[in-house]
Coordinates of C-alpha atoms in Angstrom, one line a residue:
M1 CA -21.1 -13.6 52.6
V2 CA -24.7 -13.3 51.4
F3 CA -25.9 -13.2 55.5
V4 CA -23.1 -10.2 56.6
P5 CA -25.8 -7.8 55.7
A6 CA -28.7 -9.7 57.9
V7 CA -26.8 -10.6 60.6
T8 CA -25.9 -6.8 60.9
L9 CA -29.1 -5.6 60.7
G10 CA -30.5 -7.9 63.3
A11 CA -27.2 -7.2 65.4
F12 CA -28.3 -3.1 65.1
W13 CA -32.2 -3.9 66.1
M14 CA -31.2 -5.5 69.0
G15 CA -28.2 -4.1 70.5
G16 CA -27.6 -0.8 68.6
E17 CA -24.6 1.0 68.0
R18 CA -22.2 -0.8 69.6
A19 CA -23.4 -4.0 68.7
L20 CA -23.3 -2.9 65.6
M21 CA -19.8 -2.3 65.4
L22 CA -18.6 -5.4 66.8
V23 CA -20.2 -7.3 64.3
A24 CA -19.4 -5.0 61.8
L25 CA -15.4 -5.7 62.3
G26 CA -15.8 -9.1 62.8
A27 CA -17.7 -10.8 60.9
P28 CA -15.6 -10.5 57.8
L29 CA -12.9 -12.4 59.9
V30 CA -14.8 -15.2 61.2
A31 CA -15.8 -15.4 57.6
A32 CA -12.4 -15.3 56.1
L33 CA -11.5 -17.8 59.2
A34 CA -13.4 -20.3 58.0
G35 CA -13.0 -20.3 54.4
A36 CA -15.4 -18.0 52.6
F37 CA -12.4 -16.1 50.8
R38 CA -10.6 -18.7 49.4
Q39 CA -10.0 -19.2 46.4
V40 CA -12.1 -21.7 43.8
Q41 CA -10.1 -25.2 43.4
V42 CA -9.0 -26.5 40.4
G43 CA -11.8 -28.3 39.3
Q44 CA -14.4 -26.5 40.4
M45 CA -14.0 -23.1 38.0
T46 CA -15.8 -21.6 36.4
L47 CA -16.0 -19.3 33.3
P48 CA -13.5 -16.3 34.0
D49 CA -14.1 -13.6 34.3
T50 CA -10.7 -12.4 33.3
L51 CA -7.6 -14.4 32.8
N52 CA -7.2 -13.9 36.4
G53 CA -9.9 -16.4 36.6
L54 CA -8.1 -19.8 34.7
A55 CA -5.9 -22.1 36.5
L56 CA -1.7 -22.0 36.2
R57 CA 0.6 -24.6 34.5
P58 CA 1.2 -26.1 38.5
Q59 CA -2.6 -26.9 39.0
I60 CA -3.4 -28.2 35.8
I61 CA -0.3 -30.5 36.5
G62 CA -1.5 -31.3 39.8
L63 CA -4.8 -32.8 38.6
M64 CA -3.2 -34.9 35.7
D65 CA -0.8 -36.2 38.6
K66 CA -3.4 -37.5 40.7
I67 CA -6.1 -38.5 38.2
L68 CA -2.4 -40.6 37.1
R69 CA -1.6 -42.0 40.6
D70 CA -5.3 -43.0 40.9
T71 CA -5.8 -44.2 37.7
P72 CA -4.4 -48.2 38.8
I73 CA -7.6 -48.1 41.4
T74 CA -9.9 -46.1 39.4
G75 CA -9.5 -47.0 35.7
L76 CA -10.2 -43.1 35.4
T77 CA -7.6 -41.4 32.2
T78 CA -7.2 -38.4 31.3
G79 CA -5.7 -36.5 29.1
C80 CA -3.9 -32.9 28.3
L81 CA -4.9 -30.3 24.5
V82 CA -2.8 -27.4 24.3
V83 CA -4.5 -24.3 22.4
Q84 CA -1.9 -22.3 20.5
F85 CA -3.2 -18.7 18.1
D86 CA -1.8 -18.7 14.6
D87 CA -2.4 -15.2 14.4
M88 CA -2.3 -13.3 17.2
E89 CA 1.1 -10.8 16.6
E90 CA -1.1 -9.7 13.8
V91 CA -4.1 -8.9 16.5
V92 CA -1.0 -7.0 18.6
D93 CA -0.1 -5.2 15.5
R94 CA -3.6 -3.9 14.9
Y95 CA -5.3 -3.7 18.2
G96 CA -2.7 -3.4 20.5
R97 CA -1.3 -5.6 24.1
I98 CA -4.9 -4.4 25.5
A99 CA -6.9 -5.7 22.9
Q100 CA -4.9 -8.7 22.6
T101 CA -6.1 -9.4 26.5
E102 CA -9.0 -9.1 25.9
V103 CA -9.5 -10.8 23.0
L104 CA -7.7 -13.8 25.4
T105 CA -10.3 -13.3 27.7
R106 CA -12.5 -14.3 25.3
C107 CA -11.2 -16.7 24.2
A108 CA -10.7 -18.0 27.4
E109 CA -14.7 -17.9 27.9
R110 CA -15.0 -19.7 24.8
L111 CA -12.8 -22.6 25.8
C112 CA -14.7 -23.0 29.3
S113 CA -18.4 -23.2 27.4
A114 CA -16.8 -25.8 25.3
L115 CA -16.3 -28.1 27.5
R116 CA -17.4 -30.3 30.1
T117 CA -17.9 -30.0 33.4
G118 CA -14.3 -31.8 35.6
D119 CA -11.9 -30.3 32.4
V120 CA -9.5 -27.1 33.4
V121 CA -8.9 -25.2 31.3
A122 CA -5.2 -23.4 32.2
R123 CA -3.2 -20.0 30.6
L124 CA 0.6 -20.8 29.2
E125 CA 2.7 -18.1 29.5
G126 CA 3.3 -18.1 25.3
G127 CA 0.0 -16.5 25.6
G128 CA -2.3 -19.8 24.6
F129 CA -4.3 -22.6 26.9
A130 CA -3.9 -25.9 27.9
V131 CA -6.8 -28.4 28.9
A132 CA -6.5 -31.0 31.1
L133 CA -9.5 -33.4 30.7
G134 CA -11.1 -34.6 33.7
P135 CA -11.2 -38.0 35.0
V136 CA -12.7 -40.4 31.9
R137 CA -13.2 -44.3 31.8
R138 CA -12.2 -43.9 27.6
L139 CA -10.3 -41.8 25.8
D140 CA -9.3 -42.3 22.2
L141 CA -7.4 -40.8 19.4
E142 CA -10.6 -40.0 17.4
T143 CA -12.9 -38.1 21.3
A144 CA -9.6 -36.3 20.9
V145 CA -9.5 -35.3 18.2
Q146 CA -13.2 -34.2 17.9
M147 CA -12.5 -32.7 20.8
A148 CA -10.1 -30.4 19.1
A149 CA -12.1 -29.3 17.0
R150 CA -14.4 -28.5 19.3
L151 CA -12.5 -26.1 21.3
Q152 CA -11.7 -24.6 17.3
S153 CA -15.0 -24.1 16.4
A154 CA -15.9 -22.7 19.8
L155 CA -13.1 -19.9 18.7
T156 CA -14.3 -19.5 15.0
S157 CA -17.2 -16.5 15.0
P158 CA -15.4 -12.9 15.6
I159 CA -14.7 -11.2 18.6
S160 CA -16.2 -7.8 18.6
L161 CA -13.7 -5.2 19.8
N162 CA -14.6 -1.5 19.7
G163 CA -16.4 -2.2 16.9
A164 CA -14.3 -3.9 14.5
R165 CA -14.6 -7.9 14.1
V166 CA -12.1 -9.6 15.2
Y167 CA -11.1 -13.4 13.9
V168 CA -8.4 -15.8 15.0
T169 CA -7.4 -19.1 14.7
V170 CA -5.8 -21.8 16.5
S171 CA -3.8 -24.3 16.1
V172 CA -3.6 -27.7 18.9
G173 CA -1.8 -30.4 19.9
F174 CA -2.6 -33.3 22.3
C175 CA -1.2 -36.6 24.1
L176 CA -3.1 -38.9 25.8
A177 CA -2.5 -39.9 28.9
E178 CA -1.5 -44.1 27.5
R179 CA 0.9 -42.1 25.1
A180 CA 3.0 -39.4 27.6
P181 CA 6.8 -40.2 27.8
V182 CA 6.1 -40.0 31.6
A183 CA 2.6 -41.2 33.5
N184 CA 3.3 -37.5 35.5
G185 CA 1.1 -34.3 34.6
A186 CA 4.2 -32.6 33.9
A187 CA 5.1 -35.2 31.1
L188 CA 1.9 -35.3 30.0
L189 CA 1.7 -30.8 29.2
D190 CA 5.3 -30.7 27.8
A191 CA 4.4 -33.6 24.8
A192 CA 1.1 -31.7 24.2
Q193 CA 2.8 -28.5 23.6
I194 CA 5.9 -30.5 21.2
A195 CA 2.3 -31.4 19.9
A196 CA 1.0 -28.1 19.2
D197 CA 4.3 -26.4 18.4
D198 CA 4.1 -28.7 15.2
A199 CA 0.3 -28.3 14.7
T200 CA 1.3 -24.4 14.6
R201 CA 4.4 -25.4 12.3
N202 CA 1.9 -26.5 9.7
G203 CA -0.7 -24.5 10.6
P204 CA -2.8 -22.5 10.5
G205 CA -5.8 -24.2 12.6
A206 CA -3.9 -28.2 12.3
I207 CA -4.7 -30.8 14.9
R208 CA -1.2 -32.5 15.6
A209 CA -1.5 -35.8 18.3
Y210 CA 1.7 -36.7 20.1
A211 CA 4.5 -39.0 18.4
P212 CA 8.0 -39.9 20.4
D213 CA 9.5 -38.8 16.8
M214 CA 8.4 -35.7 18.3
S215 CA 10.6 -34.8 20.8
R216 CA 13.5 -36.5 18.7
T217 CA 12.7 -33.5 16.2
R218 CA 12.7 -31.0 18.4
A219 CA 15.8 -32.0 20.4
D220 CA 17.4 -31.6 16.7
R221 CA 16.0 -28.5 16.4
D222 CA 17.5 -27.2 19.7
A223 CA 20.6 -28.6 18.7
M224 CA 20.4 -27.0 15.4
R225 CA 19.3 -23.3 17.1
E226 CA 22.3 -23.7 19.2
E227 CA 24.5 -24.3 16.0
L228 CA 22.7 -21.2 14.2
E229 CA 23.4 -19.2 17.4
Q230 CA 26.8 -19.9 17.4
A231 CA 27.7 -20.0 13.2
L232 CA 25.8 -15.8 14.3
D233 CA 27.7 -15.2 17.3
E234 CA 31.5 -15.9 15.9
G235 CA 30.9 -14.6 12.1
Q236 CA 30.3 -17.7 10.4
I237 CA 27.1 -16.5 8.5
R238 CA 28.2 -13.3 6.9
A239 CA 26.6 -11.4 3.6
H240 CA 27.9 -12.0 0.1
F241 CA 27.3 -8.9 -2.3
Q242 CA 25.8 -9.0 -5.8
P243 CA 26.6 -5.7 -7.8
Q244 CA 23.6 -3.6 -9.2
I245 CA 24.9 -2.0 -12.6
S246 CA 22.7 1.1 -14.0
T247 CA 21.4 0.1 -17.5
D248 CA 21.9 4.3 -18.5
T249 CA 25.7 4.1 -17.3
G250 CA 27.3 1.0 -17.2
A251 CA 28.1 2.3 -13.3
V252 CA 28.2 0.2 -10.4
S253 CA 24.2 1.6 -8.3
G254 CA 24.6 -0.7 -6.0
F255 CA 25.3 -4.1 -4.4
E256 CA 22.3 -6.7 -2.9
S257 CA 24.1 -9.1 0.5
L258 CA 22.9 -11.5 1.1
A259 CA 23.6 -14.6 3.9
R260 CA 25.9 -17.1 3.2
W261 CA 27.3 -20.0 5.6
H262 CA 30.9 -20.6 5.9
H263 CA 30.9 -24.2 7.7
P264 CA 33.5 -24.7 9.5
T265 CA 33.7 -28.4 8.6
R266 CA 30.7 -29.3 6.0
G267 CA 32.0 -25.6 3.7
L268 CA 29.7 -23.3 1.5
I269 CA 26.1 -23.9 3.2
P270 CA 23.6 -22.6 0.5
P271 CA 20.6 -20.4 1.7
A272 CA 18.2 -22.6 1.0
E273 CA 19.4 -24.6 3.6
F274 CA 19.4 -22.5 6.2
L275 CA 17.5 -19.6 6.1
P276 CA 14.1 -21.8 6.5
L277 CA 16.0 -22.8 9.7
I278 CA 17.2 -19.3 11.0
D279 CA 13.4 -19.2 10.5
D280 CA 12.2 -22.3 12.4
C281 CA 14.4 -21.2 15.0
G282 CA 13.0 -17.9 15.5
L283 CA 16.6 -16.3 14.9
S284 CA 15.7 -14.1 11.8
S285 CA 15.9 -10.9 14.1
R286 CA 19.3 -11.4 14.3
L287 CA 20.3 -13.1 10.8
C288 CA 18.7 -9.2 10.2
E289 CA 21.4 -7.5 12.9
V290 CA 24.0 -9.2 11.4
M291 CA 24.1 -8.2 7.5
V292 CA 22.6 -4.6 8.1
F293 CA 26.3 -4.3 10.5
N294 CA 28.0 -6.4 6.9
A295 CA 26.9 -4.1 4.5
L296 CA 27.4 -0.7 6.3
S297 CA 31.2 -2.1 7.5
A298 CA 31.7 -2.7 3.6
L299 CA 30.7 0.4 2.4
S300 CA 32.5 1.8 4.9
Q301 CA 35.4 0.3 3.1
W302 CA 34.4 0.8 0.0
D303 CA 34.7 4.4 0.6
K304 CA 38.2 4.1 2.5
A305 CA 39.1 2.0 -0.6
G306 CA 37.7 5.1 -2.9
F307 CA 34.7 2.8 -4.9
H308 CA 32.1 4.5 -5.2
V309 CA 29.2 2.3 -4.3
P310 CA 25.6 4.3 -3.1
T311 CA 23.5 2.0 -1.8
V312 CA 23.1 -1.8 -0.3
A313 CA 20.0 -3.5 -0.3
V314 CA 19.9 -5.6 2.7
N315 CA 16.6 -8.7 2.7
F316 CA 13.8 -8.2 5.7
S317 CA 11.9 -10.8 6.3
K318 CA 7.9 -9.8 8.1
A319 CA 8.8 -10.6 11.7
E320 CA 12.2 -7.9 11.2
L321 CA 10.1 -5.5 9.9
R322 CA 7.2 -6.0 12.9
A323 CA 10.2 -5.3 15.4
P324 CA 9.2 -2.0 17.3
G325 CA 11.1 0.8 17.1
L326 CA 12.8 -0.6 13.5
A327 CA 13.9 3.2 12.0
S328 CA 15.7 4.1 15.1
K329 CA 17.7 0.9 15.4
L330 CA 19.0 1.6 11.6
R331 CA 19.2 5.0 12.7
W332 CA 21.9 4.1 15.4
E333 CA 23.8 1.9 13.2
L334 CA 24.1 4.8 10.3
D335 CA 25.3 7.1 12.7
R336 CA 27.8 4.4 14.2
F337 CA 29.5 3.9 10.6
D338 CA 28.7 8.0 10.0
L339 CA 26.6 7.5 7.0
Q340 CA 23.6 8.7 5.4
P341 CA 20.4 7.2 5.6
E342 CA 20.3 6.8 1.8
R343 CA 22.7 4.7 1.6
L344 CA 20.7 1.8 3.0
T345 CA 17.7 -0.2 1.2
I346 CA 16.0 -2.3 2.4
E347 CA 14.2 -5.4 0.4
I348 CA 10.9 -6.7 1.1
L349 CA 9.0 -9.0 -0.1
E350 CA 5.7 -8.6 -2.7
T351 CA 3.9 -10.9 -0.4
V352 CA 4.3 -9.3 3.1
V353 CA 2.9 -5.9 1.0
A354 CA 0.2 -7.7 -0.4
E355 CA -1.3 -10.1 2.6
T356 CA 0.2 -8.3 5.5
D357 CA -2.3 -5.5 7.1
S358 CA -0.1 -4.6 9.9
D359 CA -0.2 -1.2 11.0
V360 CA 3.3 -1.7 13.1
I361 CA 5.0 -3.0 9.7
V362 CA 3.2 0.0 7.8
S363 CA 4.9 2.6 10.3
N364 CA 8.1 1.3 10.2
I365 CA 7.9 1.5 6.5
A366 CA 7.1 4.6 6.2
A367 CA 9.7 5.7 9.0
I368 CA 11.8 4.0 7.5
A369 CA 12.1 5.3 3.6
Q370 CA 10.8 9.2 6.1
M371 CA 14.6 8.8 7.2
G372 CA 16.0 8.3 3.5
C373 CA 16.6 4.9 3.5
G374 CA 15.5 3.2 -0.2
V375 CA 12.5 0.8 -0.1
D376 CA 12.7 -2.0 -2.7
L377 CA 9.9 -4.4 -3.3
D378 CA 11.3 -7.5 -4.3
D379 CA 9.7 -11.0 -6.1
F380 CA 7.4 -8.2 -8.1
G381 CA 5.2 -9.5 -9.6
T382 CA 4.8 -12.7 -8.5
G383 CA 2.9 -11.3 -5.4
H384 CA -0.2 -9.2 -6.3
A385 CA -0.1 -6.4 -4.5
S386 CA -2.2 -3.3 -5.8
I387 CA -0.7 -0.3 -6.7
T388 CA -3.3 1.4 -3.5
S389 CA -1.1 -1.0 -1.3
I390 CA 2.4 -0.4 -2.9
R391 CA 1.6 3.5 -1.9
R392 CA 0.7 2.6 1.2
F393 CA 4.5 0.8 2.6
A394 CA 6.4 3.9 0.7
V395 CA 7.8 1.6 -2.1
G396 CA 10.3 3.5 -4.0
R397 CA 11.6 0.8 -6.3
L398 CA 10.3 -2.2 -8.4
K399 CA 12.4 -5.5 -8.2
I400 CA 11.4 -7.5 -11.7
D401 CA 11.0 -11.4 -10.5
R402 CA 13.6 -13.3 -12.9
S403 CA 10.5 -15.6 -13.8
F404 CA 9.7 -12.4 -16.1
V405 CA 13.3 -11.6 -17.3
T406 CA 14.0 -15.0 -18.3
R407 CA 14.5 -14.7 -22.4
V408 CA 13.3 -11.9 -22.1
D409 CA 15.0 -10.8 -25.1
E410 CA 13.8 -13.8 -27.3
D411 CA 10.0 -14.2 -26.2
R412 CA 7.5 -11.9 -27.2
E413 CA 5.6 -12.4 -24.8
Q414 CA 8.2 -11.9 -21.7
Q415 CA 8.4 -8.5 -23.3
K416 CA 5.4 -7.4 -23.1
I417 CA 4.4 -8.1 -19.4
V418 CA 8.2 -6.0 -18.5
S419 CA 6.9 -3.3 -20.6
A420 CA 3.4 -2.7 -18.6
I421 CA 5.5 -2.9 -15.5
L422 CA 8.1 -0.8 -16.5
S423 CA 5.1 1.8 -17.6
M424 CA 3.3 1.3 -14.2
A425 CA 6.9 2.0 -12.1
E426 CA 7.1 5.2 -14.7
R427 CA 3.9 6.7 -14.1
L428 CA 3.9 6.4 -10.3
E429 CA 7.7 7.8 -10.6
M430 CA 9.6 4.6 -9.0
E431 CA 12.8 3.7 -10.2
T432 CA 13.2 -0.4 -11.4
I433 CA 15.5 -3.1 -11.0
A434 CA 15.4 -6.1 -12.8
E435 CA 16.9 -9.6 -11.3
G436 CA 18.3 -13.0 -12.5
V437 CA 20.1 -11.7 -15.7
E438 CA 22.0 -14.6 -16.5
T439 CA 23.3 -13.1 -20.3
Q440 CA 24.3 -10.4 -22.7
G441 CA 21.1 -11.1 -24.0
E442 CA 18.9 -9.9 -21.9
H443 CA 21.2 -7.6 -20.1
A444 CA 20.5 -6.1 -23.6
M445 CA 16.4 -6.1 -23.6
L446 CA 15.7 -4.9 -20.2
S447 CA 18.2 -1.7 -21.2
Q448 CA 16.1 -0.5 -24.8
L449 CA 13.1 -1.2 -22.6
G450 CA 14.0 1.0 -20.1
C451 CA 14.6 -0.8 -16.7
N452 CA 17.0 1.5 -15.0
H453 CA 19.5 -1.7 -13.3
V454 CA 20.1 -4.6 -13.2
Q455 CA 21.0 -7.6 -11.5
G456 CA 21.9 -11.3 -12.1
Y457 CA 25.1 -14.1 -12.8
G458 CA 25.8 -12.6 -15.7
L459 CA 26.9 -10.0 -14.4
A460 CA 28.3 -11.2 -11.4
R461 CA 27.7 -14.2 -9.1
P462 CA 27.1 -13.0 -4.9
M463 CA 30.8 -12.8 -3.7
A464 CA 32.5 -12.2 0.2
F465 CA 33.8 -8.9 0.5
E466 CA 37.5 -9.3 0.6
E467 CA 36.3 -10.0 -3.5
T468 CA 34.3 -7.4 -4.3
V469 CA 37.2 -5.0 -4.7
E470 CA 39.1 -6.6 -6.9
W471 CA 35.6 -7.4 -8.8
M472 CA 35.5 -3.4 -9.5
H473 CA 39.2 -2.8 -10.1
R474 CA 38.5 -5.7 -12.9
Y475 CA 35.0 -4.1 -14.1
T476 CA 36.3 -0.6 -14.5
Q477 CA 38.8 -1.8 -16.6
R478 CA 36.7 -3.9 -19.0
Q479 CA 33.6 -1.3 -19.1
T480 CA 32.2 -0.8 -22.3
T481 CA 28.8 0.3 -23.9
T482 CA 25.8 -2.1 -23.7
P483 CA 26.4 -5.0 -25.7
R484 CA 23.4 -6.3 -28.4
I485 CA 20.4 -8.1 -28.4
G486 CA 20.5 -12.3 -29.1
N487 CA 23.9 -12.6 -27.7
R488 CA 23.3 -15.4 -25.1
T489 CA 26.6 -15.8 -24.0
N490 CA 27.1 -16.9 -20.2

């Protein structure tokens, strides 16, 4: 279109205003009919100014289809790589969606610059990128791994974003044409996506080549997801409750709700077997909804039965704490059961506090604490959380990890560690609870050291809601003074 200004100027010089008007109106139409405004073809793509300049899924599938159809004639082959971000959620949490688009755009430019002429980058729906390799005479596993590493290296340098330096890491999965389940572009892209998913689960920064057993693993995982969704919907996965006891009064000061799977054929499945699958299948938020509902329902029923249980604690994972509007959702649930916010406690792992810099998580926890709910820091002593981060996350109670509780009545070093934790908590005006208490001796020593609450198998195992009322009846009847130190009967 660079000739248009010259043509219009010449028309005015030779024919005056009338000729100028005719050329100005007619030239764009002629140019359009001639194809001047057609989109750049996939194989001719240059560096994108925005993500809209990239190819899409149908385009790279079409490109790979053509290469594969021509392979018997040309002897040329192709491959596909899928690039997935390991930590894009953190970028969104800290800088917002607009910043995410900017980061993706800069990454797309870097990927394009790291590839050969003829290779095509496409953006995928989930926020990653796919790379269709242009026709090559020879493509082996080693070459593909080197190419994946080159793409990772291209994204290593920080991205400048409104004065901040943003670092991203990616995992890459790839599939060579000869290893694709079916010789077409769609199958090749799907195989690379399966490999990328496997890389992401083993990341950050992992590289994986497609293997047939990955498809079976994915199918098994999809089937497991369906079974878990059904279990959550039908109430097979529900809360069991473990009591927490005040060391000052001996009264029940709360319960912790713990997920248990009552499988219709396999019986009670231990949490260690299904909780990782819940996380792997992306069902953590759904599980949290179930556990909050079970906890508040239990509180309501205990109130009606005449038992005063001050609070119930529910565990929240990092993914759940990232949910927008979490405090509002909890407020709605509490209002639904006509319960005050202080009746609900959220438990967060110390590793979440120590490792996250997500503003969304911080603001969610602050809003929950401001609403009146309790905040417990679980597994304290194992995640290297600083005093600053504890204050930043509005923690109200430290939950001392069981590794420091075991044999605390007999091990002097254990006593020193627990005493140090209790002293710090007291100065920070925070309460404490010790988990994993298994003997009367441990219970007694923790009481004497000044720990506010205790919980563990030595007091009671997690039990179904139906058993809690009977347990509280029995506990109230036999409640006595704090046991003596040194008594290790279970």
